[in-house]
mmCIF file of N, CA and C in Angstrom:
data_model
loop_
_atom_site.group_PDB
_atom_site.id
_atom_site.type_symbol
_atom_site.label_atom_id
_atom_site.label_comp_id
_atom_site.label_asym_id
_atom_site.label_seq_id
_atom_site.Cartn_x
_atom_site.Cartn_y
_atom_site.Cartn_z
ATOM 1 N N MET A 1141 -26.190 10.934 -32.346
ATOM 2 C CA MET A 1141 -27.121 12.201 -32.225
ATOM 3 C C MET A 1141 -26.120 13.097 -31.237
ATOM 4 N N SER A 1142 -25.870 14.377 -31.727
ATOM 5 C CA SER A 1142 -24.913 15.085 -30.929
ATOM 6 C C SER A 1142 -25.588 16.401 -30.466
ATOM 7 N N ASP A 1143 -25.628 16.599 -29.163
ATOM 8 C CA ASP A 1143 -26.212 17.642 -28.462
ATOM 9 C C ASP A 1143 -24.981 18.809 -28.007
ATOM 10 N N ASP A 1144 -24.878 19.883 -28.367
ATOM 11 C CA ASP A 1144 -23.796 20.783 -27.957
ATOM 12 C C ASP A 1144 -24.473 21.690 -26.764
ATOM 13 N N THR A 1145 -25.444 21.501 -26.016
ATOM 14 C CA THR A 1145 -26.110 22.475 -24.951
ATOM 15 C C THR A 1145 -25.388 22.038 -23.778
ATOM 16 N N ALA A 1146 -25.277 22.884 -22.807
ATOM 17 C CA ALA A 1146 -24.457 22.781 -21.682
ATOM 18 C C ALA A 1146 -25.346 21.801 -20.771
ATOM 19 N N LEU A 1147 -24.538 20.942 -19.919
ATOM 20 C CA LEU A 1147 -25.336 20.231 -19.090
ATOM 21 C C LEU A 1147 -25.687 21.196 -17.787
ATOM 22 N N PRO A 1148 -26.842 20.748 -17.125
ATOM 23 C CA PRO A 1148 -27.308 21.414 -15.946
ATOM 24 C C PRO A 1148 -26.249 21.185 -14.913
ATOM 25 N N PRO A 1149 -25.965 22.221 -14.097
ATOM 26 C CA PRO A 1149 -25.048 22.030 -12.953
ATOM 27 C C PRO A 1149 -25.477 20.976 -11.877
ATOM 28 N N GLY A 1150 -24.484 20.079 -11.486
ATOM 29 C CA GLY A 1150 -24.833 18.913 -10.557
ATOM 30 C C GLY A 1150 -24.188 19.297 -9.186
ATOM 31 N N ARG A 1151 -24.071 18.182 -8.468
ATOM 32 C CA ARG A 1151 -23.380 18.324 -7.297
ATOM 33 C C ARG A 1151 -22.048 18.612 -7.295
ATOM 34 N N PRO A 1152 -21.502 19.676 -6.507
ATOM 35 C CA PRO A 1152 -20.073 19.855 -6.912
ATOM 36 C C PRO A 1152 -19.106 18.787 -5.977
ATOM 37 N N ILE A 1153 -18.035 18.629 -6.846
ATOM 38 C CA ILE A 1153 -16.973 17.661 -6.530
ATOM 39 C C ILE A 1153 -15.992 18.285 -5.761
ATOM 40 N N ARG A 1154 -15.450 17.811 -4.646
ATOM 41 C CA ARG A 1154 -14.249 18.370 -3.844
ATOM 42 C C ARG A 1154 -13.271 17.216 -3.918
ATOM 43 N N LEU A 1155 -12.265 17.569 -4.703
ATOM 44 C CA LEU A 1155 -11.084 16.607 -4.561
ATOM 45 C C LEU A 1155 -10.296 16.996 -3.490
ATOM 46 N N ALA A 1156 -10.119 15.952 -2.419
ATOM 47 C CA ALA A 1156 -9.264 16.222 -1.552
ATOM 48 C C ALA A 1156 -7.969 15.036 -1.513
ATOM 49 N N PRO A 1157 -6.893 15.687 -1.064
ATOM 50 C CA PRO A 1157 -5.620 14.749 -1.052
ATOM 51 C C PRO A 1157 -6.033 13.666 -0.138
ATOM 52 N N LEU A 1158 -4.983 12.438 -0.302
ATOM 53 C CA LEU A 1158 -5.217 11.525 0.507
ATOM 54 C C LEU A 1158 -4.403 11.579 1.732
ATOM 55 N N PRO A 1159 -4.661 11.273 2.923
ATOM 56 C CA PRO A 1159 -3.726 11.686 4.077
ATOM 57 C C PRO A 1159 -2.302 10.938 3.741
ATOM 58 N N PRO A 1160 -1.236 11.624 4.636
ATOM 59 C CA PRO A 1160 0.091 11.162 4.334
ATOM 60 C C PRO A 1160 0.138 9.764 5.045
ATOM 61 N N GLY A 1161 0.963 8.778 4.483
ATOM 62 C CA GLY A 1161 1.106 7.642 4.950
ATOM 63 C C GLY A 1161 0.157 6.559 4.251
ATOM 64 N N LEU A 1162 -0.768 6.944 3.792
ATOM 65 C CA LEU A 1162 -1.796 5.745 3.240
ATOM 66 C C LEU A 1162 -1.113 5.061 2.220
ATOM 67 N N TRP A 1163 -0.693 5.512 1.241
ATOM 68 C CA TRP A 1163 0.114 4.942 0.040
ATOM 69 C C TRP A 1163 1.255 4.101 0.635
ATOM 70 N N GLY A 1164 2.055 4.580 1.479
ATOM 71 C CA GLY A 1164 2.966 3.598 2.046
ATOM 72 C C GLY A 1164 2.632 2.383 2.939
ATOM 73 N N LEU A 1165 1.586 2.769 3.627
ATOM 74 C CA LEU A 1165 1.007 1.624 4.379
ATOM 75 C C LEU A 1165 0.555 0.594 3.331
ATOM 76 N N LEU A 1166 -0.228 0.796 2.294
ATOM 77 C CA LEU A 1166 -0.575 -0.147 1.365
ATOM 78 C C LEU A 1166 0.198 -0.711 0.553
ATOM 79 N N LEU A 1167 1.515 -0.004 0.240
ATOM 80 C CA LEU A 1167 2.351 -0.618 -0.649
ATOM 81 C C LEU A 1167 3.407 -1.358 0.453
ATOM 82 N N GLY A 1168 3.589 -1.092 1.585
ATOM 83 C CA GLY A 1168 4.345 -1.939 2.317
ATOM 84 C C GLY A 1168 3.605 -3.055 2.744
ATOM 85 N N ALA A 1169 2.430 -3.076 2.987
ATOM 86 C CA ALA A 1169 1.780 -4.223 3.308
ATOM 87 C C ALA A 1169 1.720 -5.357 2.067
ATOM 88 N N GLY A 1170 1.667 -4.906 0.879
ATOM 89 C CA GLY A 1170 1.780 -5.564 -0.302
ATOM 90 C C GLY A 1170 3.022 -6.079 -0.558
ATOM 91 N N VAL A 1171 4.051 -5.469 -0.174
ATOM 92 C CA VAL A 1171 5.505 -5.841 -0.138
ATOM 93 C C VAL A 1171 5.729 -7.173 0.940
ATOM 94 N N ALA A 1172 5.157 -6.841 2.016
ATOM 95 C CA ALA A 1172 5.265 -7.703 3.174
ATOM 96 C C ALA A 1172 4.717 -8.994 2.892
ATOM 97 N N LEU A 1173 3.514 -8.930 2.032
ATOM 98 C CA LEU A 1173 2.784 -10.241 1.693
ATOM 99 C C LEU A 1173 3.496 -10.849 0.529
ATOM 100 N N LEU A 1174 3.666 -10.177 -0.311
ATOM 101 C CA LEU A 1174 4.256 -10.802 -1.679
ATOM 102 C C LEU A 1174 5.808 -11.141 -1.892
ATOM 103 N N ALA A 1175 6.422 -10.460 -0.968
ATOM 104 C CA ALA A 1175 7.898 -10.691 -1.292
ATOM 105 C C ALA A 1175 8.258 -12.404 -0.818
ATOM 106 N N PRO A 1176 7.903 -12.757 0.348
ATOM 107 C CA PRO A 1176 8.198 -13.978 0.723
ATOM 108 C C PRO A 1176 7.754 -15.348 -0.289
ATOM 109 N N LEU A 1177 6.563 -15.027 -0.875
ATOM 110 C CA LEU A 1177 5.814 -15.785 -1.783
ATOM 111 C C LEU A 1177 6.763 -15.762 -3.033
ATOM 112 N N MET A 1178 7.138 -14.469 -3.411
ATOM 113 C CA MET A 1178 8.036 -14.703 -4.645
ATOM 114 C C MET A 1178 9.319 -15.281 -4.368
ATOM 115 N N GLY A 1179 9.983 -14.940 -3.261
ATOM 116 C CA GLY A 1179 11.305 -15.794 -2.783
ATOM 117 C C GLY A 1179 10.932 -17.348 -2.950
ATOM 118 N N PHE A 1180 9.887 -17.795 -2.428
ATOM 119 C CA PHE A 1180 9.507 -19.131 -2.602
ATOM 120 C C PHE A 1180 9.498 -19.616 -3.942
ATOM 121 N N LEU A 1181 8.816 -18.463 -4.807
ATOM 122 C CA LEU A 1181 8.639 -19.074 -6.143
ATOM 123 C C LEU A 1181 9.816 -19.046 -6.877
ATOM 124 N N ILE A 1182 10.620 -18.087 -6.615
ATOM 125 C CA ILE A 1182 12.121 -17.892 -7.407
ATOM 126 C C ILE A 1182 12.981 -19.076 -6.918
ATOM 127 N N GLY A 1183 13.039 -19.296 -5.598
ATOM 128 C CA GLY A 1183 13.619 -20.542 -5.151
ATOM 129 C C GLY A 1183 13.195 -21.781 -5.676
ATOM 130 N N SER A 1184 11.944 -22.101 -6.058
ATOM 131 C CA SER A 1184 11.324 -23.309 -6.707
ATOM 132 C C SER A 1184 11.898 -23.435 -8.025
ATOM 133 N N ILE A 1185 12.043 -22.172 -8.545
ATOM 134 C CA ILE A 1185 12.209 -22.186 -10.250
ATOM 135 C C ILE A 1185 13.675 -22.623 -10.163
ATOM 136 N N ILE A 1186 14.535 -21.986 -9.332
ATOM 137 C CA ILE A 1186 16.097 -22.159 -9.412
ATOM 138 C C ILE A 1186 16.268 -23.615 -8.964
ATOM 139 N N GLY A 1187 15.486 -24.191 -8.151
ATOM 140 C CA GLY A 1187 15.776 -25.434 -7.658
ATOM 141 C C GLY A 1187 16.858 -25.725 -6.693
ATOM 142 N N PRO A 1188 17.315 -26.748 -6.117
ATOM 143 C CA PRO A 1188 18.270 -27.081 -4.988
ATOM 144 C C PRO A 1188 19.546 -26.705 -5.355
ATOM 145 N N GLY A 1189 20.068 -26.758 -6.672
ATOM 146 C CA GLY A 1189 21.462 -26.423 -7.102
ATOM 147 C C GLY A 1189 22.242 -27.663 -6.833
ATOM 148 N N ASP A 1190 23.455 -27.498 -6.597
ATOM 149 C CA ASP A 1190 24.609 -28.347 -6.264
ATOM 150 C C ASP A 1190 24.375 -28.789 -4.783
ATOM 151 N N THR A 1191 24.282 -30.248 -4.765
ATOM 152 C CA THR A 1191 24.341 -30.753 -3.474
ATOM 153 C C THR A 1191 25.375 -30.300 -2.482
ATOM 154 N N GLN A 1192 26.562 -30.275 -3.160
ATOM 155 C CA GLN A 1192 27.658 -29.826 -2.352
ATOM 156 C C GLN A 1192 28.050 -28.533 -1.911
ATOM 157 N N ALA A 1193 26.992 -27.764 -2.500
ATOM 158 C CA ALA A 1193 27.317 -26.179 -2.317
ATOM 159 C C ALA A 1193 27.164 -25.906 -0.613
ATOM 160 N N ALA A 1194 27.696 -24.970 -0.262
ATOM 161 C CA ALA A 1194 27.633 -24.207 1.228
ATOM 162 C C ALA A 1194 26.345 -23.738 1.257
ATOM 163 N N ILE A 1195 25.624 -23.048 0.508
ATOM 164 C CA ILE A 1195 24.256 -22.425 0.476
ATOM 165 C C ILE A 1195 23.571 -22.922 -0.611
ATOM 166 N N ASN A 1196 22.454 -23.303 -0.231
ATOM 167 C CA ASN A 1196 21.257 -23.819 -1.057
ATOM 168 C C ASN A 1196 20.615 -22.603 -1.767
ATOM 169 N N PRO A 1197 20.704 -22.315 -3.180
ATOM 170 C CA PRO A 1197 20.074 -21.233 -3.795
ATOM 171 C C PRO A 1197 18.678 -21.211 -3.541
ATOM 172 N N MET A 1198 17.882 -22.292 -3.390
ATOM 173 C CA MET A 1198 16.524 -22.451 -2.792
ATOM 174 C C MET A 1198 16.391 -21.613 -1.505
ATOM 175 N N PHE A 1199 17.197 -21.558 -0.463
ATOM 176 C CA PHE A 1199 17.220 -21.357 0.864
ATOM 177 C C PHE A 1199 17.591 -19.588 0.740
ATOM 178 N N LEU A 1200 18.602 -19.539 -0.256
ATOM 179 C CA LEU A 1200 19.059 -17.886 -0.385
ATOM 180 C C LEU A 1200 17.817 -17.182 -0.691
ATOM 181 N N ALA A 1201 16.953 -17.841 -2.032
ATOM 182 C CA ALA A 1201 15.799 -16.930 -2.427
ATOM 183 C C ALA A 1201 14.613 -16.924 -1.543
ATOM 184 N N LEU A 1202 14.531 -17.669 -0.570
ATOM 185 C CA LEU A 1202 13.313 -17.461 0.228
ATOM 186 C C LEU A 1202 13.912 -16.427 1.269
ATOM 187 N N PHE A 1203 15.192 -16.653 1.605
ATOM 188 C CA PHE A 1203 15.516 -15.799 2.779
ATOM 189 C C PHE A 1203 15.599 -14.336 2.366
ATOM 190 N N ALA A 1204 16.144 -14.029 1.038
ATOM 191 C CA ALA A 1204 15.909 -12.716 0.529
ATOM 192 C C ALA A 1204 14.507 -12.406 0.438
ATOM 193 N N GLY A 1205 13.576 -13.172 0.038
ATOM 194 C CA GLY A 1205 12.255 -12.756 0.234
ATOM 195 C C GLY A 1205 11.650 -12.525 1.358
ATOM 196 N N ILE A 1206 12.116 -13.006 2.594
ATOM 197 C CA ILE A 1206 11.807 -12.985 3.935
ATOM 198 C C ILE A 1206 12.332 -11.574 4.299
ATOM 199 N N VAL A 1207 13.638 -11.073 4.076
ATOM 200 C CA VAL A 1207 14.278 -9.975 4.240
ATOM 201 C C VAL A 1207 13.485 -8.799 3.639
ATOM 202 N N ILE A 1208 13.333 -8.909 2.367
ATOM 203 C CA ILE A 1208 12.514 -7.858 1.667
ATOM 204 C C ILE A 1208 11.003 -7.819 2.252
ATOM 205 N N GLY A 1209 10.481 -8.963 2.534
ATOM 206 C CA GLY A 1209 9.016 -8.805 3.177
ATOM 207 C C GLY A 1209 9.160 -7.957 4.509
ATOM 208 N N ALA A 1210 10.400 -8.267 5.272
ATOM 209 C CA ALA A 1210 10.318 -7.543 6.630
ATOM 210 C C ALA A 1210 10.642 -6.135 6.459
ATOM 211 N N GLY A 1211 11.342 -5.739 5.436
ATOM 212 C CA GLY A 1211 11.423 -4.413 5.029
ATOM 213 C C GLY A 1211 10.231 -3.633 4.806
ATOM 214 N N GLY A 1212 9.340 -4.445 3.806
ATOM 215 C CA GLY A 1212 7.749 -3.946 3.678
ATOM 216 C C GLY A 1212 6.990 -3.929 4.834
ATOM 217 N N ALA A 1213 7.264 -4.791 5.776
ATOM 218 C CA ALA A 1213 6.339 -4.813 7.027
ATOM 219 C C ALA A 1213 6.827 -3.524 7.808
ATOM 220 N N ILE A 1214 8.090 -3.232 7.972
ATOM 221 C CA ILE A 1214 8.768 -2.044 8.634
ATOM 222 C C ILE A 1214 8.109 -0.646 8.001
ATOM 223 N N TRP A 1215 8.264 -0.627 6.679
ATOM 224 C CA TRP A 1215 7.652 0.318 5.924
ATOM 225 C C TRP A 1215 6.186 0.677 6.290
ATOM 226 N N ALA A 1216 5.308 -0.328 6.213
ATOM 227 C CA ALA A 1216 4.160 -0.398 6.704
ATOM 228 C C ALA A 1216 3.769 0.178 7.882
ATOM 229 N N LEU A 1217 4.479 -0.170 8.980
ATOM 230 C CA LEU A 1217 4.204 0.087 10.334
ATOM 231 C C LEU A 1217 4.497 1.512 10.412
ATOM 232 N N VAL A 1218 5.768 2.093 9.615
ATOM 233 C CA VAL A 1218 5.984 3.547 9.778
ATOM 234 C C VAL A 1218 5.062 4.272 9.066
ATOM 235 N N SER A 1219 4.594 3.913 8.170
ATOM 236 C CA SER A 1219 3.469 4.722 7.558
ATOM 237 C C SER A 1219 2.092 4.490 8.133
ATOM 238 N N ALA A 1220 1.830 3.410 8.782
ATOM 239 C CA ALA A 1220 0.815 3.596 9.770
ATOM 240 C C ALA A 1220 0.797 4.543 10.763
ATOM 241 N N LEU A 1221 1.973 4.728 11.522
ATOM 242 C CA LEU A 1221 2.230 5.429 12.736
ATOM 243 C C LEU A 1221 2.031 6.982 12.110
ATOM 244 N N ARG A 1222 2.551 7.204 10.810
ATOM 245 C CA ARG A 1222 2.373 8.591 10.123
ATOM 246 C C ARG A 1222 0.949 8.690 9.987
ATOM 247 N N LEU A 1223 0.290 7.763 9.422
ATOM 248 C CA LEU A 1223 -1.201 7.996 9.214
ATOM 249 C C LEU A 1223 -1.937 8.443 10.521
ATOM 250 N N ILE A 1224 -1.669 7.414 11.508
ATOM 251 C CA ILE A 1224 -2.526 7.652 12.757
ATOM 252 C C ILE A 1224 -2.029 9.061 13.319
ATOM 253 N N ARG A 1225 -0.813 9.600 13.224
ATOM 254 C CA ARG A 1225 -0.501 10.899 13.588
ATOM 255 C C ARG A 1225 -1.119 11.897 12.989
ATOM 256 N N HIS A 1226 -1.323 11.817 11.585
ATOM 257 C CA HIS A 1226 -2.138 12.786 10.875
ATOM 258 C C HIS A 1226 -3.654 12.833 11.366
ATOM 259 N N VAL A 1227 -4.348 11.673 11.364
ATOM 260 C CA VAL A 1227 -5.553 11.604 11.828
ATOM 261 C C VAL A 1227 -5.802 12.338 13.100
ATOM 262 N N ARG A 1228 -4.983 11.954 14.051
ATOM 263 C CA ARG A 1228 -5.163 12.520 15.443
ATOM 264 C C ARG A 1228 -4.794 14.121 15.409
ATOM 265 N N ARG A 1229 -3.979 14.621 14.491
ATOM 266 C CA ARG A 1229 -3.739 15.999 14.469
ATOM 267 C C ARG A 1229 -4.890 16.653 13.746
ATOM 268 N N THR A 1230 -5.485 16.290 12.869
ATOM 269 C CA THR A 1230 -6.452 16.953 12.059
ATOM 270 C C THR A 1230 -7.570 17.303 12.655
ATOM 271 N N PRO A 1231 -8.161 18.462 12.686
ATOM 272 C CA PRO A 1231 -9.516 18.993 13.272
ATOM 273 C C PRO A 1231 -10.571 18.185 12.617
ATOM 274 N N PRO A 1232 -11.554 17.816 13.161
ATOM 275 C CA PRO A 1232 -12.935 17.169 12.670
ATOM 276 C C PRO A 1232 -13.259 18.200 11.654
ATOM 277 N N THR A 1233 -14.143 17.800 10.528
ATOM 278 C CA THR A 1233 -14.574 18.821 9.760
ATOM 279 C C THR A 1233 -15.996 19.016 10.248
ATOM 280 N N PRO A 1234 -16.450 20.342 10.142
ATOM 281 C CA PRO A 1234 -17.894 20.468 10.664
ATOM 282 C C PRO A 1234 -18.919 20.002 10.014
ATOM 283 N N ALA A 1235 -19.872 19.586 10.711
ATOM 284 C CA ALA A 1235 -21.034 18.824 9.796
ATOM 285 C C ALA A 1235 -21.865 19.745 8.936
ATOM 286 N N ARG A 1236 -22.093 19.510 7.827
ATOM 287 C CA ARG A 1236 -22.859 20.250 6.788
ATOM 288 C C ARG A 1236 -24.410 19.986 7.088
ATOM 289 N N PRO A 1237 -25.113 21.195 7.173
ATOM 290 C CA PRO A 1237 -26.497 21.015 7.362
ATOM 291 C C PRO A 1237 -27.260 20.334 6.333
ATOM 292 N N SER A 1238 -28.330 19.451 6.784
ATOM 293 C CA SER A 1238 -28.863 18.616 5.758
ATOM 294 C C SER A 1238 -29.772 19.622 4.970
ATOM 295 N N SER A 1239 -29.968 19.042 3.641
ATOM 296 C CA SER A 1239 -31.005 19.961 2.676
ATOM 297 C C SER A 1239 -32.321 19.601 2.916
ATOM 298 N N HIS A 1240 -32.666 18.597 3.527
ATOM 299 C CA HIS A 1240 -34.147 18.363 3.472
ATOM 300 C C HIS A 1240 -34.740 18.432 4.930
#
């Protein structure tokens, strides 16, 4: 059943942008957590390789995951500092009067 009448006006929705640094914090923390795990997984899939090799491929994959994870942690820390500076700099919003 179709009804083409207009809906009554409801509560107004105000879209506000996310504070700067929030996405960097979330993505950096995700990279910092998942990169070493992925390095370990990839190293396990590759296997130990040749026993006479100078560098074990398993170690190399795990080391690369740790380095990428450290980069993600630094990204998260820099973004957290940016977010904290934004929160401290933003003036508080005035309280809205209650309707009841």
